[in-house]
Structure formats: structure tokens, C-alpha cells
XYZ file of C-alpha atoms in Angstrom:
173
model
C -96.999 6.441 -36.332
C -94.334 9.077 -36.006
C -92.399 8.406 -32.351
C -92.357 12.222 -31.387
C -96.234 12.432 -31.858
C -97.132 9.648 -29.614
C -97.890 10.587 -26.158
C -98.819 8.612 -22.874
C -102.509 8.837 -21.606
C -104.045 6.700 -18.869
C -107.112 4.751 -19.561
C -109.773 4.317 -16.611
C -110.797 0.382 -16.357
C -113.316 -1.390 -14.408
C -112.414 -3.002 -11.115
C -109.999 -5.686 -11.488
C -109.761 -5.303 -15.283
C -106.525 -3.850 -15.841
C -104.874 -7.063 -16.961
C -107.349 -8.229 -19.136
C -107.402 -4.513 -20.709
C -103.286 -4.871 -20.948
C -103.500 -8.374 -22.854
C -106.258 -7.136 -25.286
C -103.846 -3.821 -26.028
C -101.165 -6.396 -26.719
C -103.353 -8.184 -29.231
C -104.085 -4.683 -30.998
C -100.452 -3.805 -30.612
C -100.994 -0.888 -28.815
C -98.126 0.098 -26.692
C -98.936 0.317 -23.046
C -97.838 0.026 -19.723
C -99.123 -1.398 -16.602
C -97.129 -1.288 -13.761
C -97.305 -4.200 -11.224
C -96.498 -4.609 -7.418
C -95.788 -8.066 -5.880
C -97.896 -8.389 -2.945
C -98.616 -11.537 -0.336
C -101.973 -12.748 -0.448
C -103.084 -15.105 2.412
C -105.956 -17.479 1.591
C -107.275 -20.117 4.277
C -104.744 -22.761 3.263
C -101.983 -20.982 1.634
C -99.873 -17.738 1.515
C -98.847 -16.873 -2.126
C -97.191 -13.800 -3.730
C -99.347 -12.029 -6.544
C -98.934 -9.235 -8.908
C -101.435 -6.835 -8.499
C -101.661 -3.227 -10.581
C -99.778 -0.220 -8.816
C -102.368 1.913 -9.718
C -105.908 0.241 -9.043
C -108.148 0.960 -12.104
C -105.521 2.300 -14.736
C -103.306 1.292 -17.676
C -101.331 3.838 -19.715
C -101.231 3.756 -23.319
C -98.670 5.359 -25.694
C -100.558 6.699 -28.581
C -101.011 9.427 -31.431
C -104.571 10.457 -31.028
C -104.418 12.172 -34.017
C -103.464 9.062 -36.194
C -104.429 6.070 -34.033
C -108.197 4.942 -33.571
C -108.955 5.543 -30.197
C -112.363 4.029 -30.748
C -110.684 0.416 -31.049
C -108.793 1.266 -27.380
C -112.276 2.380 -26.020
C -114.218 -1.100 -27.263
C -111.583 -3.095 -25.029
C -113.630 -4.982 -22.431
C -113.129 -3.537 -19.200
C -111.940 -0.062 -20.592
C -114.170 2.591 -19.284
C -112.424 5.607 -21.128
C -109.438 8.014 -21.355
C -108.805 10.039 -18.313
C -109.056 13.772 -19.310
C -111.387 16.540 -18.960
C -114.219 17.759 -21.489
C -111.679 18.967 -24.252
C -110.845 14.969 -24.204
C -107.881 13.129 -22.941
C -105.148 14.606 -21.218
C -101.371 13.500 -21.912
C -99.047 12.277 -18.915
C -95.449 13.668 -19.270
C -93.077 11.206 -20.515
C -90.706 11.707 -17.401
C -93.844 10.818 -14.870
C -93.960 7.527 -16.617
C -90.294 7.128 -16.570
C -90.242 7.789 -13.031
C -92.598 4.963 -12.276
C -90.628 2.763 -14.430
C -87.359 3.607 -12.626
C -88.775 3.006 -9.193
C -90.302 -0.443 -10.239
C -86.893 -1.201 -11.959
C -84.830 -0.289 -9.123
C -86.645 -2.718 -6.713
C -87.512 -0.170 -4.204
C -89.867 -0.240 -1.605
C -92.718 1.934 -2.583
C -96.557 2.511 -1.735
C -99.173 4.731 -3.527
C -100.707 7.368 -1.788
C -103.394 10.061 -2.689
C -102.033 13.306 -4.411
C -101.820 15.425 -1.341
C -100.800 19.266 -1.983
C -100.423 21.824 0.353
C -103.418 23.160 1.507
C -105.588 19.965 1.435
C -107.656 19.277 4.066
C -106.615 16.094 5.730
C -107.399 13.788 8.551
C -104.683 11.754 10.514
C -105.400 8.221 10.288
C -102.538 6.695 12.295
C -100.574 7.374 15.574
C -101.253 9.445 18.569
C -103.226 12.509 16.580
C -105.443 10.080 15.085
C -108.737 11.694 14.290
C -107.348 15.161 13.931
C -108.439 17.357 10.705
C -106.699 20.181 9.567
C -104.853 21.817 6.684
C -101.468 20.241 4.999
C -98.902 22.814 4.961
C -95.385 21.855 3.466
C -92.590 23.388 5.296
C -89.171 22.830 4.002
C -89.924 19.499 2.756
C -91.751 18.421 5.929
C -95.416 17.872 6.209
C -97.062 20.119 8.972
C -100.817 19.642 9.822
C -102.218 22.958 10.727
C -105.218 22.696 13.503
C -106.944 26.216 13.543
C -109.104 27.342 16.142
C -111.280 29.803 13.928
C -112.681 31.625 17.188
C -109.855 32.800 18.388
C -108.043 33.418 15.157
C -105.161 31.201 16.122
C -103.361 28.055 14.492
C -101.184 25.465 15.655
C -98.881 23.336 13.505
C -97.601 19.670 14.243
C -95.459 17.501 12.217
C -97.118 14.672 10.584
C -95.952 11.943 8.145
C -97.744 11.957 4.745
C -98.285 8.068 4.966
C -100.348 8.898 8.134
C -102.818 11.400 6.356
C -105.684 11.267 4.169
C -107.285 13.795 2.149
C -110.981 14.827 3.069
C -113.140 15.314 0.162
C -115.144 18.403 -0.101
C -118.708 18.009 1.309
C -121.629 18.351 -1.127
C -123.837 21.592 -0.176
């Protein structure tokens, strides 16, 4: 395999099967990346630090899909499939994987958030504005929630932290 032709792809796994899939990828000799975070877990008799996947349900593989047999990867127990669209698996830019590696290597505290974009409908889940819904608007790197009163065609913008909102899923008609 020519290293320049290999790209990163995300594998979607069944719940709690990420580590098992990574071990099997090791056995197959497939280059992969399973970002892990240390998390404190409380049991009735003790508290312990455990390693859990940073992105639940995903393992990243570095492959040349033209030369390597992706069917071997898809046959791994716990693997559901490649993340992509109707045309097939979609590659992940190298700099995004390296960015995740850099954050983990640095030891900086981080948390996974849903990808929020300007224009997304969100609901506030923490703080004084809990329960409010509106559109997320970015203004000079600060996040604002826009509450609209359609009847009078006016809106109100309020500063919110991206940590305090969740995206609302489009309702099925």
C-alpha cells in the first residue's frame, strides 16, 4: 500500500464494541485510531478510572480502499459499517485526526459536543434560560441564541454557551 493513497475513514460500531473492534483491527494489521478518555466510574463499593471511547460508536481506520479489502474490516464483530453516503465511505481529512491526537496528547481537558452550526435549532438545557428554543447564531466567535416572535416579526438575541444547548432534531412530518 502506498502511504499517500491511504486515507482515514470512520467505522461505525455497535454500542460498546469499539475496543473489541480495535483489537481485531490490530490482529488484521489495519492501522487504526481509537481515541480514549479517562473517566471516573462509581460502583457501589469503589470508584475507579476507566478508559472509554472519546467518540462513542466510532473507530477510525487508515486504509487505501482501492487496494485493501474493506470486506475484511466489515466482517469484524461489532462493526456496523463505514461512515459515508450512497457513493460509499467518505474520507476524513488528515488534519482532523491529527487535531484529535494533539488534544489527547496535550492532556487538555475536553468534552465531546454535537456539531452545532449557525442556523441550527437548539434548546437551552442548563442555566437561567433552560427550556428556551431558538436558532443558534455565531457573532464574532460568541454564540447567541435567537428567540423569534413570528407574529410581530421581531427577534431577541441572547448570549449562550455552546455547552448549554442541544440541537433539536427535525420533526418528521
